[in-house]
Amino acid sequence: MPKNPRVAIVGATGAVGQTILSILEERHFSLDSLRLFASARSAGNAVVFRGETLVVEDLETADIQNIDIALFSAGASVSKVFAPRFAEAGAVVIDNTSAFRNEPDIPLVVPEVNREAMFAHQGIIANPNCSTIQMLVALKPLHDAAGLKRIIVSTYQAVSGAGSRARQEMLDSTRAALDGHAFDYQKFVHPIAFNALPHIDVFLEGGWTKEEMKMVWETRKIMDLPEVGVTATCVRIPVASGHSESVYAEFDRPLSVTEAHSLWRKAPGIEVVDDPAENRYPMVTQAVGTDPVYVGRTRVDLSNPHALNFWCVSDNLRKGAALNAVQIAEELLKGPAH
Amino acid sequence: MPKNPRVAIVGATGAVGQTILSILEERHFSLDSLRLFASARSAGNAVVFRGETLVVEDLETADIQNIDIALFSAGASVSKVFAPRFAEAGAVVIDNTSAFRNEPDIPLVVPEVNREAMFAHQGIIANPNCSTIQMLVALKPLHDAAGLKRIIVSTYQAVSGAGSRARQEMLDSTRAALDGHAFDYQKFVHPIAFNALPHIDVFLEGGWTKEEMKMVWETRKIMDLPEVGVTATCVRIPVASGHSESVYAEFDRPLSVTEAHSLWRKAPGIEVVDDPAENRYPMVTQAVGTDPVYVGRTRVDLSNPHALNFWCVSDNLRKGAALNAVQIAEELLKGPAH
């Protein structure tokens, strides 16, 4: 891998693709060249990056040789077809979709949690689901200290996770509701304005949604804890961007709030916002546009002294998607730990 | 208690008081007379009830003799002063505030759960907190069949629980956010528009909020299960009315989804909305303005075969407050079971 790689973004015009572009700029990601790909519908669009105008290429027809790192975020069906082609042509693909996350021989990586796993890649590295990433960044230092046994999590997820058009539809339908107008939803099965929808992704066996099962499967793989108990209830709420999570976690031994705070403060990517007396706790309105996973409302459980409850917030388009992908690229360039 | 009681509503101009009025109308509650009380600020206002214009009386100065049932919903500090006075003057007070809920000799009643407890009253009957009521209506038939051991609940609570002005402020601030305007919050410590606030009522020991502890204390008292484990995380979301809850409940024995459905269908006050294949699950947009507690998204837990997860929705101003209070009055008139 060259020090200044030739980078591609596939799905460059989507919500995550746009966020990847701004994160590459913010972090002064050192690259030799940047190419942007999207579907024919968006091909030909001009995008400004570091003051330079780039033209979006048609993924179907473009030449995909001479790419070192390809950041994919154009949906699972696109990744299934094109990620192997890019890998075949010599790129390392960092894939933000669910296409390869459960493949045993494809690494699924959160750099703060299982950085070294990425170096076993065979051309594709998978980026986990947004709701899993922020929860595991928060749980990893607690697990290292006290041994994670079980998680029960309820999520409060923003609509931007469903894409730019879903986000716009939530905003437009909210205005319609305020004005007392009817609204014809295209992206939501039920109204999202002033509602809470316990339904993200498709329903699977046992009444679980795929979003909920992602939190089970991905947690076990990333933490390398094949037996850890995970119960998730995933809920979409009328928030534009930023996911919140109510997390209950059981450990092998008791953890005090003070010890949890201390572990979190020493860990990468986490900011503790936990001062009830001052009404300070994590909120999406403060988290959006920033990098950390915010934790607070930490309480020792009343029924199980080995369990902690906390509230965890992060920008789902950044740490939950684009930032985590760019961090994987950065760590890939640094190489494995010695 | 006369068959047609003389009824009073204290806090008649508030969100719950107004809902009590419409529920008395809807249910053709048989009464001899109705008097309305509020603070001096609202005294003198005219309210139409069953086509008749009633004038709101000033609570501070009114004569409170000759009242059989007084429905209080004007805040805990008002109840603390005036509920004992009304009881002393001969009324049975049904108090919707937190003022007396934890008093050992004051019954705390959800008619579907512990109807008979109300008849031990000594002039005051307490109406539980909204988030507790709907959860216990759903859990009671499961408990009767399988023995409840432990609850872990995360709430998605509407702003109307904080009063009419909080509700209006959420709507106004949402419009301001859509328009890109600043908003000066009076009723919320932090922005509620497009946000999730893990903070309802004041903070107590251990980092728990009083709203969360209400779910612990009230569950134990109403269910008469002083040892039952309850962990609550209470969260305000930008929904005008209607509370949703993600409930994890452990029992003495396994309960299948089919058995839970069957128990719920036989129980009073519950409607099962649980058909993932048809995208049917409880939602506040369907629950608001109706009486039932809606349950769905029922799943046998993946880690503990003795546990069920479900999603529970109800109108917090109706079953969570006004309706439950009116139901207590109705049952009081019927008298104890033989």
Short mmCIF file of C-alpha atoms in Angstrom, two decimals, chain B residues 25 47-54:
data_model
loop_
_atom_site.label_atom_id
_atom_site.label_comp_id
_atom_site.label_asym_id
_atom_site.label_seq_id
_atom_site.Cartn_x
_atom_site.Cartn_y
_atom_site.Cartn_z
CA GLU B 25 -68.55 12.97 28.12
CA VAL B 47 -65.96 25.50 29.86
CA VAL B 48 -68.71 23.70 27.97
CA PHE B 49 -69.63 20.24 29.28
CA ARG B 50 -72.54 18.29 27.77
CA GLY B 51 -73.79 21.49 26.19
CA GLU B 52 -73.82 23.35 29.48
CA THR B 53 -71.46 26.22 30.30
CA LEU B 54 -69.52 25.77 33.53
#
